[in-house]
PDB file of C-alpha atoms in Angstrom:
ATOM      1  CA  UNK F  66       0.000   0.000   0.000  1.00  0.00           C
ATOM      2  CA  UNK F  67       2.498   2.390   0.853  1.00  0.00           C
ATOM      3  CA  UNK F  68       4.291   1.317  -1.881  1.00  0.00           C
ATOM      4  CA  UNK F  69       1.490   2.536  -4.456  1.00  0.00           C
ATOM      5  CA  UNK F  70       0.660   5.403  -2.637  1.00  0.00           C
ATOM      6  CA  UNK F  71       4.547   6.807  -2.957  1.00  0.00           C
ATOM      7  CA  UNK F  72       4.095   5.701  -6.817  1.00  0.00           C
ATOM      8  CA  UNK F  73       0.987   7.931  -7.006  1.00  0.00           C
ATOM      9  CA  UNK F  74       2.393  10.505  -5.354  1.00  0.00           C
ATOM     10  CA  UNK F  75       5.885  10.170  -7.951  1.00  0.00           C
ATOM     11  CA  UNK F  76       3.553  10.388 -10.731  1.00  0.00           C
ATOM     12  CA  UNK F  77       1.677  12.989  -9.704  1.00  0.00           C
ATOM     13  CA  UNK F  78       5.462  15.200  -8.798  1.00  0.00           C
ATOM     14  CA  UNK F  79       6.290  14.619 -12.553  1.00  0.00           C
ATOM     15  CA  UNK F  80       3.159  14.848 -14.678  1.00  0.00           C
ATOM     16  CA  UNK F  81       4.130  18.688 -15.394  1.00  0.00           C
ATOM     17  CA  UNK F  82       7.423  17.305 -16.516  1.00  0.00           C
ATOM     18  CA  UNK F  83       6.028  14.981 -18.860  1.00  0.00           C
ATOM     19  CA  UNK F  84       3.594  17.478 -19.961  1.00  0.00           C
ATOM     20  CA  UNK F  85       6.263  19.951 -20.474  1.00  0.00           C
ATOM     21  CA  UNK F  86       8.530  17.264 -22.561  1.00  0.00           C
ATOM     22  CA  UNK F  87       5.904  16.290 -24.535  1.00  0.00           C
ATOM     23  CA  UNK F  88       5.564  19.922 -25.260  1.00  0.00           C
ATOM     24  CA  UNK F  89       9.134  20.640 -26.503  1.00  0.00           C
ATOM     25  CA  UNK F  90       9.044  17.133 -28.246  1.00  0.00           C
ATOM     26  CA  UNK F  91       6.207  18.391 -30.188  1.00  0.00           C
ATOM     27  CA  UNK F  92       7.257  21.476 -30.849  1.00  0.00           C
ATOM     28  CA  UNK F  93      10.894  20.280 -32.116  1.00  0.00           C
ATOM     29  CA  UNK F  94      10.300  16.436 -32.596  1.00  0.00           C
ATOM     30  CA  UNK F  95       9.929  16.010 -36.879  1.00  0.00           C
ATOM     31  CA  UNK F  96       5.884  15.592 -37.227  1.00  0.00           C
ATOM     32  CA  UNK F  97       4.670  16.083 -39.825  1.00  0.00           C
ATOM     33  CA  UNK F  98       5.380  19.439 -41.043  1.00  0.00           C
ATOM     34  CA  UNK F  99       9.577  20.325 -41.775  1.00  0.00           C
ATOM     35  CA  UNK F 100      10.192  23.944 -41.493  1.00  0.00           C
ATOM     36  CA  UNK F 101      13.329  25.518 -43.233  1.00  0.00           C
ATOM     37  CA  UNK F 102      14.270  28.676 -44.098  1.00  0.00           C
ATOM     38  CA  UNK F 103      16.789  30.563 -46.458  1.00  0.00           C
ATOM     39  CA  UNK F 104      18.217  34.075 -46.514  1.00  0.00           C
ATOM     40  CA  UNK F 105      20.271  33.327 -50.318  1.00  0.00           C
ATOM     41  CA  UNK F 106      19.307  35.931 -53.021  1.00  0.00           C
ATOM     42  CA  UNK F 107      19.393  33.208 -55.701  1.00  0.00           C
ATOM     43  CA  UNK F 108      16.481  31.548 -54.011  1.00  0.00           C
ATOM     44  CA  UNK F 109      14.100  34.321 -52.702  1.00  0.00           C
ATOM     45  CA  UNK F 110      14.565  36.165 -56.242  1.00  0.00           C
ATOM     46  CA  UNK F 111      14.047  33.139 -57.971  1.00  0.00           C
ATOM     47  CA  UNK F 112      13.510  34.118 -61.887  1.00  0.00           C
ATOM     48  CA  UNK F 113      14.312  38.026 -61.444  1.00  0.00           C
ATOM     49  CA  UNK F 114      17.402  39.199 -63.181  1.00  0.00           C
ATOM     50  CA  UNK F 115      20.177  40.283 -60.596  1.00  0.00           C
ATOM     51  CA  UNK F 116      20.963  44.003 -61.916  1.00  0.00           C
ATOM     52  CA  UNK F 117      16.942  44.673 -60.357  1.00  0.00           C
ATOM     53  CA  UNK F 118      17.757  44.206 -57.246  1.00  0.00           C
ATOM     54  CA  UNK F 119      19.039  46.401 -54.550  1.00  0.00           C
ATOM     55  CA  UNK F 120      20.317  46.029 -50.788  1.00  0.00           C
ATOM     56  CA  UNK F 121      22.160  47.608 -47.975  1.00  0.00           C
ATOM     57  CA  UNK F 122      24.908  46.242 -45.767  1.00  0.00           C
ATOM     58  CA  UNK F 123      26.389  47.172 -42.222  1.00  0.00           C
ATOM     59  CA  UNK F 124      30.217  46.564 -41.567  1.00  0.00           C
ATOM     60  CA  UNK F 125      31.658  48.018 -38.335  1.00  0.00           C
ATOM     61  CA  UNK F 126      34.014  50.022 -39.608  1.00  0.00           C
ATOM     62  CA  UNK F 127      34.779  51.591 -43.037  1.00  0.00           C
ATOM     63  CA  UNK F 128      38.408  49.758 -43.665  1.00  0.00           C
ATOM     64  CA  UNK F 129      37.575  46.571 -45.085  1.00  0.00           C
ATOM     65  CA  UNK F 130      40.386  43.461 -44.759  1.00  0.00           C
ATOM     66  CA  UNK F 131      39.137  42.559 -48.685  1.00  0.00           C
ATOM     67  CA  UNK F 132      37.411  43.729 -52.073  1.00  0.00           C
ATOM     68  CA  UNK F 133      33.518  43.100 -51.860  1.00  0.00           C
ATOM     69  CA  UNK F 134      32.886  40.111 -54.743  1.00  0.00           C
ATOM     70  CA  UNK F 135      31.479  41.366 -57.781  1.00  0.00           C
ATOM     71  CA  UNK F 136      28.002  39.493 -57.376  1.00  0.00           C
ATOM     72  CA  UNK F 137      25.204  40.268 -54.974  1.00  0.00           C
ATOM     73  CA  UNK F 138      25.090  36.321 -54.044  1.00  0.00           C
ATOM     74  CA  UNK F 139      28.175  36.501 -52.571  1.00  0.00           C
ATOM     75  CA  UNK F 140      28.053  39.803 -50.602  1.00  0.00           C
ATOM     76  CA  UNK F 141      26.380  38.305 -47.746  1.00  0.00           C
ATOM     77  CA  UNK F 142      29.311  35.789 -47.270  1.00  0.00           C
ATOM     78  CA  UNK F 143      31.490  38.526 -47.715  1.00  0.00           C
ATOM     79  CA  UNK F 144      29.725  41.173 -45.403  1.00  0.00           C
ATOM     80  CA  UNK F 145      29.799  38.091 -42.664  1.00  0.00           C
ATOM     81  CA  UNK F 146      33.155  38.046 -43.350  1.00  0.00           C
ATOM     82  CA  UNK F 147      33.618  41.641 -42.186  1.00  0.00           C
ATOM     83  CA  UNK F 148      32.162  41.565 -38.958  1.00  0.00           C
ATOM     84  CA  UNK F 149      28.586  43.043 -40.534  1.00  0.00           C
ATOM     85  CA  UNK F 150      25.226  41.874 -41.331  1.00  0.00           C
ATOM     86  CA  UNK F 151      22.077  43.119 -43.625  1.00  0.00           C
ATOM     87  CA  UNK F 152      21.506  46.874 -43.121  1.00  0.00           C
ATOM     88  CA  UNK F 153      17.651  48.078 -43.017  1.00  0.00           C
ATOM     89  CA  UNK F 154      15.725  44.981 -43.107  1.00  0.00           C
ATOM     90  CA  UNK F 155      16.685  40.474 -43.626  1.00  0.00           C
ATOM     91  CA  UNK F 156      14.141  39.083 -45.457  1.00  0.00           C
ATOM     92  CA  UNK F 157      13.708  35.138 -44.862  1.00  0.00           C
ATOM     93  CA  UNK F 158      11.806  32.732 -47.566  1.00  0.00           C
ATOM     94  CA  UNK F 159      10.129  30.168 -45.619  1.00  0.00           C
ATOM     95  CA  UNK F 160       9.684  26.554 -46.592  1.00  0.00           C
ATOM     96  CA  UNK F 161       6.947  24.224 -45.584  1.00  0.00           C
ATOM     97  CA  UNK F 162       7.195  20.588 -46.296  1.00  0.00           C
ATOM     98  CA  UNK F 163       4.513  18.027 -45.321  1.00  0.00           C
ATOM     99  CA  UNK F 164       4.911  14.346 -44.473  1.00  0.00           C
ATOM    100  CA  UNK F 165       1.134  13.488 -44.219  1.00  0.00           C
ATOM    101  CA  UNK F 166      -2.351  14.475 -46.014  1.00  0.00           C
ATOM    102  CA  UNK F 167      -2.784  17.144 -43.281  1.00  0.00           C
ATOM    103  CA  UNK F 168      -4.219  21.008 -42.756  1.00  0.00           C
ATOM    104  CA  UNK F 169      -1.645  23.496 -41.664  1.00  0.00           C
ATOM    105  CA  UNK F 170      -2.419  27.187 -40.419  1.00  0.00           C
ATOM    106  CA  UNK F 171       0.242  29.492 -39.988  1.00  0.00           C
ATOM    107  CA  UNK F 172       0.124  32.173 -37.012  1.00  0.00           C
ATOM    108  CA  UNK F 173       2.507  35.460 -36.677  1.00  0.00           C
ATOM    109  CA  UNK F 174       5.867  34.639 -35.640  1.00  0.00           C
ATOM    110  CA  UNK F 175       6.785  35.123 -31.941  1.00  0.00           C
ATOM    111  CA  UNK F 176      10.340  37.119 -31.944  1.00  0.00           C
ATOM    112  CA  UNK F 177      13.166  36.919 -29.277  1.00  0.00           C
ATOM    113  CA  UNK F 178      15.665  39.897 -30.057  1.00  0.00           C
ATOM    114  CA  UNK F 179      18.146  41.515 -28.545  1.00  0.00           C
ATOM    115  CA  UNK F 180      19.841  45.082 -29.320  1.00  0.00           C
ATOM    116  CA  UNK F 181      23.206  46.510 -28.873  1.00  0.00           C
ATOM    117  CA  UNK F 182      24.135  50.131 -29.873  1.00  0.00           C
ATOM    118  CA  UNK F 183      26.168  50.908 -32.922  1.00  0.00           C
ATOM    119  CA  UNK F 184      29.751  51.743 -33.250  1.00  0.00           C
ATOM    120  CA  UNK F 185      30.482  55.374 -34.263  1.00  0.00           C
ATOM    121  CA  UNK F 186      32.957  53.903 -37.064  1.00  0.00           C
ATOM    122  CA  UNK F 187      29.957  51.730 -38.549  1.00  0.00           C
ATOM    123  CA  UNK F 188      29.253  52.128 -41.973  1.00  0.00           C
ATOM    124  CA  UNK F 189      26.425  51.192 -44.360  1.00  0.00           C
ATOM    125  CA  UNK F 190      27.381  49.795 -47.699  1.00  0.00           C
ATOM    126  CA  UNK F 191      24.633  49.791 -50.775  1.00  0.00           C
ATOM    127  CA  UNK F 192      24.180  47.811 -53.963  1.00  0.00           C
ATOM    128  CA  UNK F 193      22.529  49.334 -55.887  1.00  0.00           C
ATOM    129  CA  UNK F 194      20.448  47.812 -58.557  1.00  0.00           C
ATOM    130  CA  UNK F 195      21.254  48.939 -62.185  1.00  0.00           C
ATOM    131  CA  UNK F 196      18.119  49.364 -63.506  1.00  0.00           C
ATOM    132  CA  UNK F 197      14.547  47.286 -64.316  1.00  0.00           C
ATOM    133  CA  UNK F 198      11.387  47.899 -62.672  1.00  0.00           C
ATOM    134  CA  UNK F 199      11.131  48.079 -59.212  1.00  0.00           C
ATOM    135  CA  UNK F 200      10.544  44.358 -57.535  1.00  0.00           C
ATOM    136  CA  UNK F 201       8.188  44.291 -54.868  1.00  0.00           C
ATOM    137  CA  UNK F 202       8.013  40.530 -53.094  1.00  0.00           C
ATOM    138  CA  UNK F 203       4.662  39.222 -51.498  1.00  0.00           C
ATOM    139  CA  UNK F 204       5.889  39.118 -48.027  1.00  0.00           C
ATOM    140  CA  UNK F 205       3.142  37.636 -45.473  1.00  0.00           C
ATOM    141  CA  UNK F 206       4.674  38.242 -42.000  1.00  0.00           C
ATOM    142  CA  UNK F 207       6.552  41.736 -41.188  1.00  0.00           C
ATOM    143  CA  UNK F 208       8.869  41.496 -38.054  1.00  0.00           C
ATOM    144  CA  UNK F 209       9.739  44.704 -36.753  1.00  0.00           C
ATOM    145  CA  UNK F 210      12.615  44.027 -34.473  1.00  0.00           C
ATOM    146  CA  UNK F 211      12.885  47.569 -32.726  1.00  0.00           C
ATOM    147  CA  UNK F 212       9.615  47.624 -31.455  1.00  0.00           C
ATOM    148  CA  UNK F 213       9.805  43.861 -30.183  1.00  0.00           C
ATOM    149  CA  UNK F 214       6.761  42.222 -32.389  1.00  0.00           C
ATOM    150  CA  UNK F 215       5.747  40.495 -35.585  1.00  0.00           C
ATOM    151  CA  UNK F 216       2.387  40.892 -37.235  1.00  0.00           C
ATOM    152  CA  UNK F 217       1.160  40.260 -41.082  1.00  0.00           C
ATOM    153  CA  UNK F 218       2.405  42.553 -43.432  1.00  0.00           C
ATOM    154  CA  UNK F 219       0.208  45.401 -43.879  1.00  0.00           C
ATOM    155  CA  UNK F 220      -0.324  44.514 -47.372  1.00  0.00           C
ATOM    156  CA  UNK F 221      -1.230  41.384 -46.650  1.00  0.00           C
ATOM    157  CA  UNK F 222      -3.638  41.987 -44.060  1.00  0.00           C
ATOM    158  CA  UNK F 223      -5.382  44.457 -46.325  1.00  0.00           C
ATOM    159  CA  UNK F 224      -6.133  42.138 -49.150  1.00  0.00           C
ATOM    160  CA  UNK F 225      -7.874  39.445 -46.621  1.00  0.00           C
ATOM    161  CA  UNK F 226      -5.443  36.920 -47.497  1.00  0.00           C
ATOM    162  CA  UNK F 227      -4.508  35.566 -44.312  1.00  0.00           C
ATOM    163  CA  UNK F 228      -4.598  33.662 -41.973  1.00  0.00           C
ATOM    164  CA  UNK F 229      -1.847  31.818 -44.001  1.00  0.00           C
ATOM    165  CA  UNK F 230      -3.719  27.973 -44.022  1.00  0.00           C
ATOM    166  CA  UNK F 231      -3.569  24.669 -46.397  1.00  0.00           C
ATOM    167  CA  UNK F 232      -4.819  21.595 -47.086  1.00  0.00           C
ATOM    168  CA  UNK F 233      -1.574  19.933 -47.343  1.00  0.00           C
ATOM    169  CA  UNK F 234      -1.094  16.110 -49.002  1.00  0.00           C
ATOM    170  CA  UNK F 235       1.898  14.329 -48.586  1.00  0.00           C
ATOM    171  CA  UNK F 236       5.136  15.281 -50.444  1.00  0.00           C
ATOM    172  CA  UNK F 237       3.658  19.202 -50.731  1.00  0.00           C
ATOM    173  CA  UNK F 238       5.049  22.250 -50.056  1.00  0.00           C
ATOM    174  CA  UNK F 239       4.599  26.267 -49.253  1.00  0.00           C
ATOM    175  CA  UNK F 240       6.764  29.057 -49.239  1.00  0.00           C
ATOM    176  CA  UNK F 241       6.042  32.331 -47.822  1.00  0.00           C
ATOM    177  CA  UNK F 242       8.229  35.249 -47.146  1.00  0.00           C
ATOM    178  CA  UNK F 243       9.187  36.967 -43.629  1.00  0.00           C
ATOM    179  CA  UNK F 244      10.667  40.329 -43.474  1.00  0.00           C
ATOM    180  CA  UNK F 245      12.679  41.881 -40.521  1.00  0.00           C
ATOM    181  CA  UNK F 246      12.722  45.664 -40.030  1.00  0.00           C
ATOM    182  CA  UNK F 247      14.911  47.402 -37.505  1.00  0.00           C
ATOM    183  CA  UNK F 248      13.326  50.278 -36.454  1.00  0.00           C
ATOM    184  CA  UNK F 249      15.939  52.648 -35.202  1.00  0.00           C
ATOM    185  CA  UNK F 250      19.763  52.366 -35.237  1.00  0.00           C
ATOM    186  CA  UNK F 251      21.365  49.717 -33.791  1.00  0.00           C
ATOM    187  CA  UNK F 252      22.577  45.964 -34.446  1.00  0.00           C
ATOM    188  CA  UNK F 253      19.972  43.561 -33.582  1.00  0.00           C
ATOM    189  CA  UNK F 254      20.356  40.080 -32.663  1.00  0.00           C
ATOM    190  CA  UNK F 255      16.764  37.741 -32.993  1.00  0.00           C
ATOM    191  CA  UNK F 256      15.567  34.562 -34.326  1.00  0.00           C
ATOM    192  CA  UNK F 257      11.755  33.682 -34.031  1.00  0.00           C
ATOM    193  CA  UNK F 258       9.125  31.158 -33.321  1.00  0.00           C
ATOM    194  CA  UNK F 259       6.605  29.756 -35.549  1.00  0.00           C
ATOM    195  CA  UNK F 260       3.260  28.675 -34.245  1.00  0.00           C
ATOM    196  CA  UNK F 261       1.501  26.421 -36.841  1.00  0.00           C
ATOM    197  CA  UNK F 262      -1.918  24.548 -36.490  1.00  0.00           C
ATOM    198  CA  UNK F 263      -0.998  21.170 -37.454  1.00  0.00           C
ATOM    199  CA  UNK F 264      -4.427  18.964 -37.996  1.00  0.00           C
ATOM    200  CA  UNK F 265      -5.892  20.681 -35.385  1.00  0.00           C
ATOM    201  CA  UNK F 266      -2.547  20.694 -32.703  1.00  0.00           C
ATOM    202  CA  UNK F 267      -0.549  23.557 -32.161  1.00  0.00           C
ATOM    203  CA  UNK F 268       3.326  23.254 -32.510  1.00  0.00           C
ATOM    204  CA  UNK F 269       6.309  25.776 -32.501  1.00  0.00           C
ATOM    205  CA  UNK F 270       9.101  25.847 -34.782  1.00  0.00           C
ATOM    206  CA  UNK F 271      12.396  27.968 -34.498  1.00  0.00           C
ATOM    207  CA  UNK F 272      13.532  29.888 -36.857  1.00  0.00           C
ATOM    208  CA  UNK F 273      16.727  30.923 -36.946  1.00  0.00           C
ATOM    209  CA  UNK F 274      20.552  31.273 -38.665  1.00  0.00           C
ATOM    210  CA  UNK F 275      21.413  27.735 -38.709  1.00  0.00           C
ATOM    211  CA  UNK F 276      21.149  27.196 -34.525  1.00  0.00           C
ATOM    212  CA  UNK F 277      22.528  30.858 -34.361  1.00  0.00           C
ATOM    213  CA  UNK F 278      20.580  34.163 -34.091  1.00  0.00           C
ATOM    214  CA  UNK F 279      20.073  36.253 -37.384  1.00  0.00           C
ATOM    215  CA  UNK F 280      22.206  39.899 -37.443  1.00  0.00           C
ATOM    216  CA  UNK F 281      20.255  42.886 -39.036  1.00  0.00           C
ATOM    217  CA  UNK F 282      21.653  46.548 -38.470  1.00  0.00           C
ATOM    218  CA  UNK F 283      20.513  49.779 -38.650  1.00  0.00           C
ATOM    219  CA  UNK F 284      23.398  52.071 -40.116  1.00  0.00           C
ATOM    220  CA  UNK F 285      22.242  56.170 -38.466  1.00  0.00           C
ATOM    221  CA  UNK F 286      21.379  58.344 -41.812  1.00  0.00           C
ATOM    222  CA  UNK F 287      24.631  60.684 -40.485  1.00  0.00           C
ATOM    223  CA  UNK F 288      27.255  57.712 -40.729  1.00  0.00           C
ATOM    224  CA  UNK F 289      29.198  57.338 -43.924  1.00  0.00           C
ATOM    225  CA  UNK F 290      27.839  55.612 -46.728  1.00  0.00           C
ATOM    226  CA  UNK F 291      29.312  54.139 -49.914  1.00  0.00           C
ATOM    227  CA  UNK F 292      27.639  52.585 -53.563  1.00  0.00           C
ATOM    228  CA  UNK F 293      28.613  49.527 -55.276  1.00  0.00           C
TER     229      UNK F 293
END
């Protein structure tokens, strides 16, 4: 008797344990729903010629230990290289793949950030396109890093087009776009959390740099500035 009461008692002690780890297994464990996510040009620009597009860069300081690469592909290897990161906002394509005939909703990304001032020596660096029309991606979620939140993208929200859902069959997948803003100067550390509605459960997928936090800057309009 005592012997089953103690047991009882045991169980009861670690049922919010085992509630909790069946939590983070379901919110990391694979299910049926893989979540990846790019930053590459090449991928999110899919099918648009590279001389349309434009973006900014953040390095530290305005010597530079090499010659930037003559494509925008390689820039962000390069920038890395430098100590910098994407200047003025990181957009993120988002993949979806499904391993079972199942629904899956979408909900705004949770974001974890952290800020650190910028260096007085910190410069922005711009590519700037070389002509076409101006490109203007379908982006679903905006993350606005200063201000500590993530909504849809007012766009988005205006057209009626989300909630973001599917009827997902095996061997499918989505893509959507995510894009980070920071609001006011700074270098800002973050990665994010993705709540999905899986056939009616709720799990959480990170999102992140490869198990390290993404780096986006804001460069102050009064720092130096140079075109490429």
């Amino acid at each position: 008797v005592v012997l089953t009461v103690v047991s009882s008692f045991l169980l009861l002690m670690t049922e919010p344990a085992q509630r909790s780890l069946r939590r983070w297994l379901l919110a990391r464990g694979p299910g049926p729903i893989t979540v990846s996510v790019t930053t590459k040009y090449e991928s999110i620009w899919a099918g648009h010629p590279q001389a349309w597009i434009g973006q900014s860069f953040y390095v530290p300081r305005a010597e530079l230990s090499r010659q930037p690469p003559g494509t925008l592909a390689e820039w962000p290897d390069w920038i890395r290289s430098q100590g910098g990161a994407a200047e003025g906002e990181l957009l993120l394509l988002v993949t979806l793949v499904c391993d079972a005939d199942t629904t899956v909703v979408v909900r705004p990304p949770l974001l974890d950030v952290e800020r650190k001032d910028i260096g007085p020596a910190a410069t922005k660096l711009m590519w700037q396109p070389q002509g076409g029309p101006t490109i203007m991606p379908t982006v679903r979620f905006e993350v606005r890093l200063g201000l500590g939140l993530s909504q849809p993208d007012a766009m988005d929200a205006a057209d009626g087009s989300t909630p973001l859902s599917w009827a997902m069959t095996r061997g499918d997948a989505q893509q959507f776009l995510i894009r980070a803003i920071p609001d006011w100067p700074g270098v800002y550390s973050w990665s994010l959390r993705l709540p999905l509605v899986v056939g009616g459960r709720e799990v959480i997928r990170k999102v992140d740099d490869d198990g390290s936090p993404f780096q986006t800057a804001k460069v102050p309009e009064s720092q130096a500035a140079f075109f490429w």
